[in-house]
Amino acid sequence: MHVHSYEKIWLALGLGLILLLIGSVTYGAVGPGVSMVAADQPTVDPTALDEDDRFAEPRVEQVGENEYEAYVVAFQFGFEPDPIVLPANSTVTFMVTSRDVTHGFEVVGTNANTMVIPGEVSTLTVETGGPTEYGVICNEYCGAAHHGMEGSIEVVP
Ligand code: CUA
């Protein structure tokens, strides 16, 4: 009898823990500030990127003294522009979208990393530092050539 009631307690505790876990995961998925694609991010029509000011011609644009915006389109299987040429020692906000399926945008060797979802514009801001080169990889499975989906960043003087 004792054994049984202990079992029930542990079972209840375990169940409670699982429910708590599910609750936190569910809340995390809908809660603010968890996903890198914030709810207030502008949306974009992935089938009409050629009519969008930013993504019709993916490029880097100067928006302040040392501030730039990089409009990047991810697609099966690459990134545009490639290379993404950025001035050294500047602040760059990447705005990345996809024209087909969900991709990743990860600047190798840095903490710059975001999911790229069709219809959404993922933004992330970096400091470029000195002149160098970076690889860009896709870290979301996106099809047969996912593992070969690469881009590059050149930070120039
Ligand atoms: Cu794009 Cu994996």
PDB file of C-alpha atoms and ligand atoms in Angstrom:
ATOM      1  CA  MET A   1       0.000   0.000   0.000  1.00  0.00           C
ATOM      2  CA  HIS A   2       2.755   2.441   0.892  1.00  0.00           C
ATOM      3  CA  VAL A   3       4.619   1.661  -2.259  1.00  0.00           C
ATOM      4  CA  HIS A   4       1.561   2.427  -4.298  1.00  0.00           C
ATOM      5  CA  SER A   5       0.918   5.825  -2.771  1.00  0.00           C
ATOM      6  CA  TYR A   6       4.566   6.791  -3.269  1.00  0.00           C
ATOM      7  CA  GLU A   7       4.304   5.758  -6.862  1.00  0.00           C
ATOM      8  CA  LYS A   8       1.261   7.940  -7.242  1.00  0.00           C
ATOM      9  CA  ILE A   9       3.079  10.922  -5.747  1.00  0.00           C
ATOM     10  CA  TRP A  10       6.020  10.479  -8.089  1.00  0.00           C
ATOM     11  CA  LEU A  11       3.653   9.945 -10.979  1.00  0.00           C
ATOM     12  CA  ALA A  12       1.820  13.157 -10.099  1.00  0.00           C
ATOM     13  CA  LEU A  13       5.095  15.045  -9.699  1.00  0.00           C
ATOM     14  CA  GLY A  14       6.353  13.727 -13.012  1.00  0.00           C
ATOM     15  CA  LEU A  15       3.106  14.596 -14.724  1.00  0.00           C
ATOM     16  CA  GLY A  16       3.158  18.066 -13.202  1.00  0.00           C
ATOM     17  CA  LEU A  17       6.706  18.590 -14.429  1.00  0.00           C
ATOM     18  CA  ILE A  18       5.757  17.504 -17.935  1.00  0.00           C
ATOM     19  CA  LEU A  19       2.757  19.838 -17.955  1.00  0.00           C
ATOM     20  CA  LEU A  20       4.969  22.669 -16.703  1.00  0.00           C
ATOM     21  CA  LEU A  21       7.438  21.928 -19.486  1.00  0.00           C
ATOM     22  CA  ILE A  22       4.733  21.844 -22.146  1.00  0.00           C
ATOM     23  CA  GLY A  23       3.335  25.068 -20.721  1.00  0.00           C
ATOM     24  CA  SER A  24       6.677  26.844 -20.868  1.00  0.00           C
ATOM     25  CA  VAL A  25       7.368  25.617 -24.378  1.00  0.00           C
ATOM     26  CA  THR A  26       3.915  26.672 -25.555  1.00  0.00           C
ATOM     27  CA  TYR A  27       4.234  30.037 -23.874  1.00  0.00           C
ATOM     28  CA  GLY A  28       7.692  30.439 -25.335  1.00  0.00           C
ATOM     29  CA  ALA A  29       6.389  29.835 -28.826  1.00  0.00           C
ATOM     30  CA  VAL A  30       3.756  32.552 -28.592  1.00  0.00           C
ATOM     31  CA  GLY A  31       5.334  34.824 -25.982  1.00  0.00           C
ATOM     32  CA  PRO A  32       7.047  38.063 -26.908  1.00  0.00           C
ATOM     33  CA  GLY A  33      10.769  38.376 -27.432  1.00  0.00           C
ATOM     34  CA  VAL A  34      11.603  34.704 -27.684  1.00  0.00           C
ATOM     35  CA  SER A  35      11.719  34.256 -31.410  1.00  0.00           C
ATOM     36  CA  MET A  36      14.237  36.354 -33.295  1.00  0.00           C
ATOM     37  CA  VAL A  37      11.489  37.231 -35.752  1.00  0.00           C
ATOM     38  CA  ALA A  38       9.569  39.708 -33.637  1.00  0.00           C
ATOM     39  CA  ALA A  39       5.822  39.984 -34.069  1.00  0.00           C
ATOM     40  CA  ASP A  40       6.101  43.632 -35.069  1.00  0.00           C
ATOM     41  CA  GLN A  41       8.460  42.877 -37.924  1.00  0.00           C
ATOM     42  CA  PRO A  42       7.178  44.047 -41.275  1.00  0.00           C
ATOM     43  CA  THR A  43       5.812  41.312 -43.451  1.00  0.00           C
ATOM     44  CA  VAL A  44       6.452  40.944 -47.127  1.00  0.00           C
ATOM     45  CA  ASP A  45       4.809  39.044 -49.976  1.00  0.00           C
ATOM     46  CA  PRO A  46       7.331  36.307 -50.800  1.00  0.00           C
ATOM     47  CA  THR A  47       5.871  35.894 -54.295  1.00  0.00           C
ATOM     48  CA  ALA A  48       6.266  39.601 -55.087  1.00  0.00           C
ATOM     49  CA  LEU A  49       9.761  40.389 -53.837  1.00  0.00           C
ATOM     50  CA  ASP A  50      10.548  41.970 -57.208  1.00  0.00           C
ATOM     51  CA  GLU A  51       8.025  44.675 -56.334  1.00  0.00           C
ATOM     52  CA  ASP A  52       9.520  45.373 -52.920  1.00  0.00           C
ATOM     53  CA  ASP A  53      11.845  48.372 -52.563  1.00  0.00           C
ATOM     54  CA  ARG A  54      14.273  46.436 -50.390  1.00  0.00           C
ATOM     55  CA  PHE A  55      14.300  43.033 -51.996  1.00  0.00           C
ATOM     56  CA  ALA A  56      13.760  43.699 -55.689  1.00  0.00           C
ATOM     57  CA  GLU A  57      17.475  44.435 -55.792  1.00  0.00           C
ATOM     58  CA  PRO A  58      19.122  42.823 -52.769  1.00  0.00           C
ATOM     59  CA  ARG A  59      21.942  45.164 -51.780  1.00  0.00           C
ATOM     60  CA  VAL A  60      23.712  47.130 -49.064  1.00  0.00           C
ATOM     61  CA  GLU A  61      22.605  50.705 -48.565  1.00  0.00           C
ATOM     62  CA  GLN A  62      24.074  53.472 -46.421  1.00  0.00           C
ATOM     63  CA  VAL A  63      21.486  54.883 -44.008  1.00  0.00           C
ATOM     64  CA  GLY A  64      23.689  56.923 -41.644  1.00  0.00           C
ATOM     65  CA  GLU A  65      27.262  58.090 -41.134  1.00  0.00           C
ATOM     66  CA  ASN A  66      28.520  54.624 -40.234  1.00  0.00           C
ATOM     67  CA  GLU A  67      25.235  52.827 -40.585  1.00  0.00           C
ATOM     68  CA  TYR A  68      24.133  50.486 -43.304  1.00  0.00           C
ATOM     69  CA  GLU A  69      21.219  48.246 -44.109  1.00  0.00           C
ATOM     70  CA  ALA A  70      21.771  44.995 -45.971  1.00  0.00           C
ATOM     71  CA  TYR A  71      18.746  43.652 -47.836  1.00  0.00           C
ATOM     72  CA  VAL A  72      19.305  39.950 -48.326  1.00  0.00           C
ATOM     73  CA  VAL A  73      17.170  37.332 -50.055  1.00  0.00           C
ATOM     74  CA  ALA A  74      17.621  33.666 -49.212  1.00  0.00           C
ATOM     75  CA  PHE A  75      16.537  31.086 -51.763  1.00  0.00           C
ATOM     76  CA  GLN A  76      17.037  27.463 -52.758  1.00  0.00           C
ATOM     77  CA  PHE A  77      20.049  27.356 -52.658  1.00  0.00           C
ATOM     78  CA  GLY A  78      21.932  30.534 -51.947  1.00  0.00           C
ATOM     79  CA  PHE A  79      21.865  34.135 -50.787  1.00  0.00           C
ATOM     80  CA  GLU A  80      21.636  37.354 -52.706  1.00  0.00           C
ATOM     81  CA  PRO A  81      23.750  39.449 -52.873  1.00  0.00           C
ATOM     82  CA  ASP A  82      26.779  37.189 -52.804  1.00  0.00           C
ATOM     83  CA  PRO A  83      29.165  38.391 -51.602  1.00  0.00           C
ATOM     84  CA  ILE A  84      27.529  40.857 -49.242  1.00  0.00           C
ATOM     85  CA  VAL A  85      30.084  43.664 -49.188  1.00  0.00           C
ATOM     86  CA  LEU A  86      30.130  45.671 -45.954  1.00  0.00           C
ATOM     87  CA  PRO A  87      32.309  48.610 -44.891  1.00  0.00           C
ATOM     88  CA  ALA A  88      34.577  47.962 -41.909  1.00  0.00           C
ATOM     89  CA  ASN A  89      33.861  49.492 -38.509  1.00  0.00           C
ATOM     90  CA  SER A  90      30.240  50.195 -39.219  1.00  0.00           C
ATOM     91  CA  THR A  91      26.854  49.181 -37.868  1.00  0.00           C
ATOM     92  CA  VAL A  92      24.913  46.990 -40.250  1.00  0.00           C
ATOM     93  CA  THR A  93      21.320  45.888 -39.925  1.00  0.00           C
ATOM     94  CA  PHE A  94      20.585  42.822 -41.980  1.00  0.00           C
ATOM     95  CA  MET A  95      17.033  42.489 -43.247  1.00  0.00           C
ATOM     96  CA  VAL A  96      16.644  38.993 -44.550  1.00  0.00           C
ATOM     97  CA  THR A  97      13.701  37.305 -46.215  1.00  0.00           C
ATOM     98  CA  SER A  98      13.102  34.173 -48.252  1.00  0.00           C
ATOM     99  CA  ARG A  99      11.546  33.858 -51.648  1.00  0.00           C
ATOM    100  CA  ASP A 100      10.666  30.167 -51.260  1.00  0.00           C
ATOM    101  CA  VAL A 101      10.989  28.065 -48.115  1.00  0.00           C
ATOM    102  CA  THR A 102      12.324  28.561 -44.596  1.00  0.00           C
ATOM    103  CA  HIS A 103      16.083  29.016 -44.475  1.00  0.00           C
ATOM    104  CA  GLY A 104      18.688  30.017 -41.942  1.00  0.00           C
ATOM    105  CA  PHE A 105      21.111  32.913 -42.064  1.00  0.00           C
ATOM    106  CA  GLU A 106      24.184  32.265 -39.960  1.00  0.00           C
ATOM    107  CA  VAL A 107      27.401  34.233 -40.198  1.00  0.00           C
ATOM    108  CA  VAL A 108      30.012  31.567 -39.526  1.00  0.00           C
ATOM    109  CA  GLY A 109      32.157  32.156 -36.461  1.00  0.00           C
ATOM    110  CA  THR A 110      29.895  34.875 -35.045  1.00  0.00           C
ATOM    111  CA  ASN A 111      26.704  34.965 -33.002  1.00  0.00           C
ATOM    112  CA  ALA A 112      24.802  36.484 -35.927  1.00  0.00           C
ATOM    113  CA  ASN A 113      22.162  33.907 -36.676  1.00  0.00           C
ATOM    114  CA  THR A 114      18.495  34.039 -37.563  1.00  0.00           C
ATOM    115  CA  MET A 115      15.767  31.963 -39.091  1.00  0.00           C
ATOM    116  CA  VAL A 116      14.505  33.249 -42.434  1.00  0.00           C
ATOM    117  CA  ILE A 117      10.820  32.684 -43.062  1.00  0.00           C
ATOM    118  CA  PRO A 118       8.972  33.442 -46.298  1.00  0.00           C
ATOM    119  CA  GLY A 119       6.645  36.385 -45.721  1.00  0.00           C
ATOM    120  CA  GLU A 120       8.667  37.729 -42.805  1.00  0.00           C
ATOM    121  CA  VAL A 121      11.645  40.032 -42.608  1.00  0.00           C
ATOM    122  CA  SER A 122      14.230  38.919 -40.067  1.00  0.00           C
ATOM    123  CA  THR A 123      16.417  41.726 -38.809  1.00  0.00           C
ATOM    124  CA  LEU A 124      19.675  41.561 -36.942  1.00  0.00           C
ATOM    125  CA  THR A 125      22.235  44.251 -36.301  1.00  0.00           C
ATOM    126  CA  VAL A 126      25.981  43.698 -36.174  1.00  0.00           C
ATOM    127  CA  GLU A 127      29.172  45.698 -35.777  1.00  0.00           C
ATOM    128  CA  THR A 128      31.465  44.796 -38.644  1.00  0.00           C
ATOM    129  CA  GLY A 129      34.877  45.411 -37.067  1.00  0.00           C
ATOM    130  CA  GLY A 130      37.979  45.243 -39.237  1.00  0.00           C
ATOM    131  CA  PRO A 131      38.307  44.041 -42.829  1.00  0.00           C
ATOM    132  CA  THR A 132      37.854  40.290 -43.175  1.00  0.00           C
ATOM    133  CA  GLU A 133      35.728  37.646 -44.827  1.00  0.00           C
ATOM    134  CA  TYR A 134      32.950  35.503 -43.435  1.00  0.00           C
ATOM    135  CA  GLY A 135      31.046  32.554 -44.700  1.00  0.00           C
ATOM    136  CA  VAL A 136      27.264  32.553 -44.504  1.00  0.00           C
ATOM    137  CA  ILE A 137      25.458  29.248 -44.141  1.00  0.00           C
ATOM    138  CA  CYS A 138      21.883  28.047 -44.015  1.00  0.00           C
ATOM    139  CA  ASN A 139      21.160  26.089 -40.861  1.00  0.00           C
ATOM    140  CA  GLU A 140      17.538  25.139 -41.554  1.00  0.00           C
ATOM    141  CA  TYR A 141      16.949  22.106 -43.718  1.00  0.00           C
ATOM    142  CA  CYS A 142      15.520  23.484 -46.954  1.00  0.00           C
ATOM    143  CA  GLY A 143      15.854  20.762 -49.547  1.00  0.00           C
ATOM    144  CA  ALA A 144      18.255  18.561 -51.463  1.00  0.00           C
ATOM    145  CA  ALA A 145      21.110  21.075 -51.695  1.00  0.00           C
ATOM    146  CA  HIS A 146      20.659  22.506 -48.186  1.00  0.00           C
ATOM    147  CA  HIS A 147      24.161  21.472 -47.155  1.00  0.00           C
ATOM    148  CA  GLY A 148      25.640  23.351 -50.089  1.00  0.00           C
ATOM    149  CA  MET A 149      23.678  26.540 -49.462  1.00  0.00           C
ATOM    150  CA  GLU A 150      26.324  29.127 -48.773  1.00  0.00           C
ATOM    151  CA  GLY A 151      26.950  32.823 -49.117  1.00  0.00           C
ATOM    152  CA  SER A 152      29.743  35.149 -48.165  1.00  0.00           C
ATOM    153  CA  ILE A 153      30.393  38.485 -46.515  1.00  0.00           C
ATOM    154  CA  GLU A 154      33.336  40.694 -47.338  1.00  0.00           C
ATOM    155  CA  VAL A 155      34.149  43.403 -44.836  1.00  0.00           C
ATOM    156  CA  VAL A 156      36.223  45.931 -46.740  1.00  0.00           C
ATOM    157  CA  PRO A 157      38.290  48.958 -45.606  1.00  0.00           C
TER     158      PRO A 157
HETATM  159 CU1  CUA B   1      18.504  26.956 -47.087  1.00  0.00          CU
HETATM  160 CU2  CUA B   1      19.071  25.055 -45.807  1.00  0.00          CU
END
